[in-house]
């Protein structure tokens, strides 16, 4: 299990949105993540992106596992 | 608390839920997240007429924080910035371990009030905030030990049953927050509000929380039934359809305006303490 979802990045800007501090951003949906959902993205509190995120379920087939190996468990 | 309470012009307690932990600045850039921003919002809401501020703690990037240290920082900032407002800490925390759920109650000094979720609440596609009876009892025990008044969060009618389970252990009067919105919360409809208000245990003080577009109509109806109201960006990001709220204060001011027009005076923090039996 990786320490966070492979779709997760942290960024300060996207489109017209900008923040002082980098925030959780989901590259699967191309949008900033709600703070509560960010705990799933970061695999906190026993949550995991593979079991607890329906967005991950819908987009996992788009991951390039051969290149990144990010989904090796 | 009934229509007669409204006719009698009993004061209404306004709670400002200024930040929450579900959404953040990605949803409304005016939502306060840092301790300094939350403190400034609390001060503005107190000035506008709120007598309780409901607090969550966050990390610098807006994500949820549950530790006593994180709550200490935000509660200290709010205490410094406000005059006499009642501080209420959230003990909510979908998916957070029970040990962490206790932490917001352990600040020095203890908050005067804290939320107590009375049962399960679904989130997203796969999460449930379980709020087991065991956790409810554990949190309530700490609240009793530390002289913290619980606000019972009744997300739906079943949670009113759950409230009855501990009602005899509560310091009078019981304070129940009736929650209306989507998902696991009660369907927002005037009849549902009437029914729940009618079935509250005798002597209960109740508050109305409506999510999103239901904040305005549900709280207004609550005023007519003698209830208290909670507003703020935690529950509602918009002032009206398609128009983001500019601040928590803006939502408090609207609640004050409506209550005043309806003949309900706004409770000062001192009056709120008296109504809720706070020491
Ligand atoms: S856990 Fe879900 S929301 Fe978070 S980055 Fe992964 S796919 Fe996106």
Short mmCIF file of C-alpha atoms and ligand atoms in Angstrom, two decimals:
data_model
loop_
_atom_site.label_atom_id
_atom_site.label_comp_id
_atom_site.label_asym_id
_atom_site.label_seq_id
_atom_site.Cartn_x
_atom_site.Cartn_y
_atom_site.Cartn_z
CA UNK A 1 0.00 0.00 0.00
CA UNK A 2 1.40 3.41 -0.93
CA UNK A 3 1.28 6.16 1.67
CA UNK A 4 -1.20 8.18 -0.36
CA UNK A 5 -3.42 7.93 -3.38
CA UNK A 6 -1.51 8.09 -6.67
CA UNK A 7 -4.04 10.64 -7.91
CA UNK A 8 -3.22 13.04 -5.06
CA UNK A 9 -0.98 16.05 -5.41
CA UNK A 10 -0.71 19.27 -3.41
CA UNK A 11 -0.93 22.55 -5.23
CA UNK A 12 -1.68 26.21 -4.58
CA UNK A 13 -3.44 27.12 -7.78
CA UNK A 14 -5.84 25.73 -10.30
CA UNK A 15 -7.87 27.74 -12.76
CA UNK A 16 -9.21 30.76 -10.92
CA UNK A 17 -8.60 29.26 -7.48
CA UNK A 18 -5.47 30.12 -5.53
CA UNK A 19 -4.45 29.58 -1.92
CA UNK A 20 -1.64 30.63 0.40
CA UNK A 21 -0.92 27.02 1.36
CA UNK A 22 -0.78 24.06 -0.99
CA UNK A 23 -3.98 21.98 -0.75
CA UNK A 24 -5.00 18.46 -1.62
CA UNK A 25 -5.84 18.18 -5.31
CA UNK A 26 -7.27 15.13 -7.05
CA UNK A 27 -5.83 14.65 -10.54
CA UNK A 28 -8.58 12.16 -11.33
CA UNK A 29 -11.32 14.78 -11.00
CA UNK A 30 -9.06 17.76 -11.72
CA UNK A 31 -10.30 19.58 -8.63
CA UNK A 32 -9.32 20.45 -5.09
CA UNK A 33 -10.36 17.87 -2.52
CA UNK A 34 -12.61 18.57 0.44
CA UNK A 35 -10.59 18.53 3.69
CA UNK A 36 -12.52 15.54 5.05
CA UNK A 37 -11.93 13.53 1.90
CA UNK A 38 -8.23 14.46 2.02
CA UNK A 39 -7.94 12.06 4.96
CA UNK A 40 -8.87 9.24 2.57
CA UNK A 41 -6.43 10.50 -0.07
CA UNK A 42 -3.66 10.45 2.56
CA UNK A 43 -4.63 7.05 3.99
CA UNK A 44 -5.16 8.50 7.47
CA UNK A 45 -7.06 7.03 10.42
CA UNK A 46 -7.16 3.57 8.90
CA UNK A 47 -8.81 4.86 5.72
CA UNK A 48 -7.33 3.86 2.39
CA UNK A 49 -7.88 5.25 -1.07
CA UNK A 50 -8.26 1.72 -2.45
CA UNK A 51 -11.11 0.79 -0.13
CA UNK A 52 -12.76 4.07 0.85
CA UNK A 53 -12.87 6.34 -2.20
CA UNK A 54 -15.49 5.79 -4.87
CA UNK A 55 -13.67 8.27 -7.10
CA UNK A 56 -10.59 6.08 -6.98
CA UNK A 57 -12.73 3.08 -7.91
CA UNK A 58 -14.05 4.89 -10.96
CA UNK A 59 -10.64 6.11 -12.15
CA UNK A 60 -8.16 3.42 -11.13
CA UNK A 61 -8.20 1.85 -14.57
CA UNK A 62 -6.61 5.02 -15.92
CA UNK A 63 -3.51 4.62 -13.74
CA UNK A 64 -0.37 3.74 -15.61
CA UNK A 65 0.80 1.06 -13.20
CA UNK A 66 3.47 -0.27 -15.57
CA UNK A 67 5.29 3.06 -15.60
CA UNK A 68 4.90 4.30 -12.04
CA UNK A 69 4.46 1.03 -10.19
CA UNK A 70 2.48 3.15 -7.79
CA UNK A 71 -0.25 0.59 -7.37
CA UNK A 72 2.01 -2.28 -6.37
CA UNK A 73 0.76 -3.54 -3.01
CA UNK B 1 -40.12 25.29 23.63
CA UNK B 2 -43.26 25.70 21.59
CA UNK B 3 -45.18 28.20 19.50
CA UNK B 4 -46.20 29.69 22.85
CA UNK B 5 -42.50 30.39 23.50
CA UNK B 6 -42.50 32.35 20.26
CA UNK B 7 -45.66 34.23 21.23
CA UNK B 8 -44.09 34.99 24.58
CA UNK B 9 -41.10 36.53 22.80
CA UNK B 10 -38.53 34.31 24.47
CA UNK B 11 -34.94 35.12 23.50
CA UNK B 12 -33.32 33.12 20.74
CA UNK B 13 -29.78 31.79 21.02
CA UNK B 14 -27.82 32.11 17.80
CA UNK B 15 -24.92 29.73 17.28
CA UNK B 16 -22.32 30.53 14.64
CA UNK B 17 -20.75 27.43 13.09
CA UNK B 18 -17.88 29.24 11.47
CA UNK B 19 -15.58 26.63 9.94
CA UNK B 20 -16.47 22.91 10.25
CA UNK B 21 -14.24 20.22 8.83
CA UNK B 22 -15.94 18.85 5.74
CA UNK B 23 -15.44 21.61 3.19
CA UNK B 24 -13.03 24.53 3.23
CA UNK B 25 -11.72 27.41 1.19
CA UNK B 26 -11.89 25.27 -1.96
CA UNK B 27 -15.68 25.61 -1.64
CA UNK B 28 -15.88 29.18 -0.40
CA UNK B 29 -12.72 31.31 -0.06
CA UNK B 30 -14.42 33.34 2.70
CA UNK B 31 -14.51 30.33 5.03
CA UNK B 32 -12.06 30.83 7.94
CA UNK B 33 -9.54 28.03 8.51
CA UNK B 34 -6.56 29.31 10.50
CA UNK B 35 -6.90 30.10 14.22
CA UNK B 36 -6.53 33.82 13.45
CA UNK B 37 -9.22 33.69 10.76
CA UNK B 38 -11.55 31.67 12.98
CA UNK B 39 -11.01 34.09 15.87
CA UNK B 40 -11.78 37.08 13.65
CA UNK B 41 -14.94 35.38 12.42
CA UNK B 42 -16.01 34.56 15.99
CA UNK B 43 -15.49 38.17 17.01
CA UNK B 44 -17.54 39.45 14.09
CA UNK B 45 -20.32 36.95 14.80
CA UNK B 46 -20.41 37.90 18.47
CA UNK B 47 -20.71 41.53 17.46
CA UNK B 48 -23.56 40.62 15.14
CA UNK B 49 -25.51 38.74 17.84
CA UNK B 50 -24.22 35.18 18.11
CA UNK B 51 -23.92 33.95 21.69
CA UNK B 52 -22.31 30.57 20.91
CA UNK B 53 -19.46 29.81 18.52
CA UNK B 54 -19.09 26.21 17.33
CA UNK B 55 -15.44 25.38 16.66
CA UNK B 56 -13.43 22.84 14.71
CA UNK B 57 -9.66 22.83 14.33
CA UNK B 58 -7.76 22.53 11.09
CA UNK B 59 -4.24 22.21 9.80
CA UNK B 60 -2.64 25.05 7.86
CA UNK B 61 -3.78 23.49 4.58
CA UNK B 62 -7.39 23.33 5.77
CA UNK B 63 -7.41 19.62 6.58
CA UNK B 64 -9.00 18.32 9.75
CA UNK B 65 -7.19 18.38 13.11
CA UNK B 66 -8.50 16.74 16.26
CA UNK B 67 -5.67 17.00 18.78
CA UNK B 68 -6.05 18.89 22.04
CA UNK B 69 -3.12 21.07 20.95
CA UNK B 70 -4.87 22.06 17.72
CA UNK B 71 -8.09 22.89 19.59
CA UNK B 72 -6.10 24.74 22.26
CA UNK B 73 -4.63 27.00 19.62
CA UNK B 74 -7.96 27.84 18.04
CA UNK B 75 -9.87 28.20 21.32
CA UNK B 76 -7.14 30.46 22.79
CA UNK B 77 -7.32 32.65 19.70
CA UNK B 78 -11.12 32.87 19.94
CA UNK B 79 -11.04 33.64 23.66
CA UNK B 80 -8.58 36.47 23.07
CA UNK B 81 -10.62 37.95 20.25
CA UNK B 82 -14.10 37.75 21.79
CA UNK B 83 -15.74 39.30 24.84
CA UNK B 84 -18.10 36.78 26.36
CA UNK B 85 -19.21 34.34 23.66
CA UNK B 86 -19.86 30.72 24.70
CA UNK B 87 -17.30 28.38 23.18
CA UNK B 88 -18.54 25.05 21.90
CA UNK B 89 -16.03 22.48 20.61
CA UNK B 90 -17.01 19.89 18.06
CA UNK B 91 -16.36 16.26 18.95
CA UNK B 92 -17.44 15.16 15.49
CA UNK B 93 -14.93 13.39 13.27
CA UNK B 94 -15.95 10.93 10.59
CA UNK B 95 -13.46 8.04 10.55
CA UNK B 96 -11.26 9.52 13.26
CA UNK B 97 -10.42 7.03 16.01
CA UNK B 98 -12.36 7.29 19.27
CA UNK B 99 -9.22 8.38 21.16
CA UNK B 100 -8.98 11.46 18.96
CA UNK B 101 -12.67 12.27 19.34
CA UNK B 102 -12.09 12.90 23.05
CA UNK B 103 -9.21 15.33 22.52
CA UNK B 104 -11.24 18.50 21.81
CA UNK B 105 -12.73 18.14 25.31
CA UNK B 106 -9.35 18.28 27.02
CA UNK B 107 -8.32 21.88 26.45
CA UNK B 108 -7.49 24.17 29.35
CA UNK B 109 -9.90 25.62 30.21
CA UNK B 110 -12.52 23.16 29.03
CA UNK B 111 -15.04 24.49 26.53
CA UNK B 112 -18.36 25.45 28.10
CA UNK B 113 -20.16 23.31 25.53
CA UNK B 114 -19.42 20.54 23.06
CA UNK B 115 -21.33 18.73 20.35
CA UNK B 116 -22.28 15.10 20.92
CA UNK B 117 -23.26 13.16 17.78
CA UNK B 118 -26.08 10.78 18.67
CA UNK B 119 -25.66 8.17 15.97
CA UNK B 120 -24.45 7.15 12.53
CA UNK B 121 -24.07 9.56 9.64
CA UNK B 122 -23.13 8.56 6.10
CA UNK B 123 -20.50 10.50 4.18
CA UNK B 124 -19.50 10.28 0.53
CA UNK B 125 -19.81 6.88 -1.12
CA UNK B 126 -18.12 4.73 1.45
CA UNK B 127 -17.74 6.47 4.82
CA UNK B 128 -19.96 6.32 7.86
CA UNK B 129 -19.38 8.30 11.02
CA UNK B 130 -20.44 5.50 13.34
CA UNK B 131 -20.86 7.36 16.62
CA UNK B 132 -21.44 4.14 18.53
CA UNK B 133 -23.26 4.18 21.86
CA UNK B 134 -19.98 3.29 23.46
CA UNK B 135 -18.35 6.43 22.03
CA UNK B 136 -21.37 8.59 22.92
CA UNK B 137 -21.16 7.38 26.52
CA UNK B 138 -17.43 7.90 26.68
CA UNK B 139 -17.64 11.47 25.36
CA UNK B 140 -20.57 12.26 27.62
CA UNK B 141 -18.71 10.96 30.64
CA UNK B 142 -15.79 13.30 29.93
CA UNK B 143 -18.25 16.16 29.44
CA UNK B 144 -19.86 15.45 32.80
CA UNK B 145 -16.43 15.25 34.46
CA UNK B 146 -15.31 18.54 32.97
CA UNK B 147 -18.61 20.40 33.38
CA UNK B 148 -19.12 20.70 29.61
CA UNK B 149 -22.70 21.10 28.39
CA UNK B 150 -23.44 18.69 25.53
CA UNK B 151 -25.43 19.76 22.52
CA UNK B 152 -27.00 16.53 21.30
CA UNK B 153 -26.70 16.33 17.51
CA UNK B 154 -29.88 14.66 16.28
CA UNK B 155 -29.21 13.99 12.62
CA UNK B 156 -32.53 12.17 12.22
CA UNK B 157 -35.49 10.92 14.20
CA UNK B 158 -33.74 7.75 15.27
CA UNK B 159 -31.15 9.84 17.01
CA UNK B 160 -33.91 11.35 19.11
CA UNK B 161 -34.53 7.83 20.41
CA UNK B 162 -30.81 7.59 21.10
CA UNK B 163 -31.02 10.86 23.05
CA UNK B 164 -33.71 9.35 25.28
CA UNK B 165 -31.18 6.66 26.26
CA UNK B 166 -29.04 9.26 28.09
CA UNK B 167 -31.66 11.91 28.82
CA UNK B 168 -31.77 11.20 32.57
CA UNK B 169 -28.02 11.67 32.84
CA UNK B 170 -28.05 15.10 31.23
CA UNK B 171 -27.72 18.26 33.26
CA UNK B 172 -31.02 20.13 32.74
CA UNK B 173 -32.18 21.38 30.42
CA UNK B 174 -31.34 18.94 27.61
CA UNK B 175 -30.13 20.85 24.56
CA UNK B 176 -30.96 19.12 21.29
CA UNK B 177 -29.89 20.20 17.83
CA UNK B 178 -32.32 19.01 15.12
CA UNK B 179 -30.47 18.62 11.82
CA UNK B 180 -32.11 18.85 8.38
CA UNK B 181 -30.47 18.18 5.05
CA UNK B 182 -29.55 15.34 2.72
CA UNK B 183 -28.40 11.78 3.25
CA UNK B 184 -28.71 10.48 6.78
CA UNK B 185 -30.14 13.72 8.14
CA UNK B 186 -33.86 14.41 8.45
CA UNK B 187 -35.57 15.36 5.20
CA UNK B 188 -35.97 19.14 5.35
CA UNK B 189 -39.69 19.76 5.39
CA UNK B 190 -41.78 21.96 7.68
CA UNK B 191 -43.90 18.99 8.75
CA UNK B 192 -40.82 17.03 9.78
CA UNK B 193 -39.60 19.93 11.87
CA UNK B 194 -43.02 20.20 13.57
CA UNK B 195 -43.08 16.46 14.25
CA UNK B 196 -39.61 16.34 15.75
CA UNK B 197 -40.21 19.48 17.82
CA UNK B 198 -43.49 17.97 19.07
CA UNK B 199 -41.77 14.78 20.19
CA UNK B 200 -38.93 16.33 22.15
CA UNK B 201 -38.75 15.36 25.81
CA UNK B 202 -40.43 17.89 28.13
CA UNK B 203 -38.18 20.70 29.24
CA UNK B 204 -35.88 20.41 26.22
CA UNK B 205 -34.34 23.47 24.61
CA UNK B 206 -33.84 22.86 20.91
CA UNK B 207 -31.82 24.32 18.11
CA UNK B 208 -32.35 24.09 14.35
CA UNK B 209 -29.60 23.35 11.84
CA UNK B 210 -30.43 23.24 8.13
CA UNK B 211 -27.77 22.41 5.57
CA UNK B 212 -27.26 24.48 2.43
CA UNK B 213 -30.45 25.99 1.01
CA UNK B 214 -32.39 24.68 4.00
CA UNK B 215 -30.55 26.87 6.50
CA UNK B 216 -32.79 29.88 5.94
CA UNK B 217 -36.27 28.25 5.85
CA UNK B 218 -35.65 25.69 8.58
CA UNK B 219 -34.14 28.19 11.02
CA UNK B 220 -36.94 30.64 10.31
CA UNK B 221 -39.53 27.98 11.09
CA UNK B 222 -37.55 27.08 14.19
CA UNK B 223 -37.90 30.66 15.39
CA UNK B 224 -41.69 30.35 15.14
CA UNK B 225 -41.67 27.18 17.22
CA UNK B 226 -39.64 28.76 19.99
CA UNK B 227 -36.36 27.12 18.94
CA UNK B 228 -32.84 28.44 18.76
CA UNK B 229 -30.88 28.60 15.51
CA UNK B 230 -27.47 27.77 14.15
CA UNK B 231 -26.08 29.44 11.04
CA UNK B 232 -22.66 29.75 9.46
CA UNK B 233 -20.39 28.61 6.69
CA UNK B 234 -19.89 25.15 8.19
CA UNK B 235 -23.46 24.33 7.24
CA UNK B 236 -24.15 26.65 4.33
CA UNK B 237 -21.77 28.25 1.84
CA UNK B 238 -24.30 30.47 0.12
CA UNK B 239 -26.23 33.60 0.97
CA UNK B 240 -28.77 32.88 -1.73
CA UNK B 241 -28.91 30.65 -4.78
CA UNK B 242 -25.73 31.09 -6.84
CA UNK B 243 -24.25 33.71 -4.49
CA UNK B 244 -21.56 32.63 -2.05
CA UNK B 245 -21.84 34.08 1.44
CA UNK B 246 -19.22 36.72 2.07
CA UNK B 247 -18.73 35.84 5.74
CA UNK B 248 -20.18 34.05 8.73
CA UNK B 249 -21.17 37.44 10.06
CA UNK B 250 -23.38 38.00 7.02
CA UNK B 251 -25.37 34.85 7.87
CA UNK B 252 -25.63 35.76 11.56
CA UNK B 253 -26.84 39.24 10.68
CA UNK B 254 -29.61 37.78 8.53
CA UNK B 255 -30.72 35.47 11.34
CA UNK B 256 -30.74 38.42 13.74
CA UNK B 257 -32.78 40.49 11.31
CA UNK B 258 -35.40 37.78 10.82
CA UNK B 259 -35.67 36.93 14.52
CA UNK B 260 -36.04 40.59 15.38
CA UNK B 261 -38.75 41.08 12.76
CA UNK B 262 -40.56 38.07 14.19
CA UNK B 263 -40.41 39.44 17.69
CA UNK B 264 -37.79 37.11 19.16
CA UNK B 265 -35.14 39.11 21.02
CA UNK B 266 -31.55 37.94 20.52
CA UNK B 267 -30.10 36.22 23.60
CA UNK B 268 -26.93 37.73 24.94
CA UNK B 269 -24.24 35.26 26.00
CA UNK B 270 -25.33 35.86 29.60
CA UNK B 271 -28.95 35.06 28.74
CA UNK B 272 -27.86 32.04 26.74
CA UNK B 273 -25.92 30.72 29.75
CA UNK B 274 -29.02 31.15 31.87
CA UNK B 275 -31.31 29.44 29.32
CA UNK B 276 -28.93 26.49 28.94
CA UNK B 277 -28.14 26.13 32.63
CA UNK B 278 -24.42 26.81 32.20
CA UNK B 279 -22.54 27.58 35.35
S1 LIG C 1 -8.44 9.20 -2.80
FE1 LIG C 1 -10.08 9.66 -4.24
S2 LIG C 1 -10.36 11.91 -4.11
FE2 LIG C 1 -8.39 11.42 -3.16
S3 LIG C 1 -6.89 11.73 -4.79
FE3 LIG C 1 -7.49 9.55 -4.79
S4 LIG C 1 -9.13 9.37 -6.27
FE4 LIG C 1 -8.91 11.54 -5.78
#
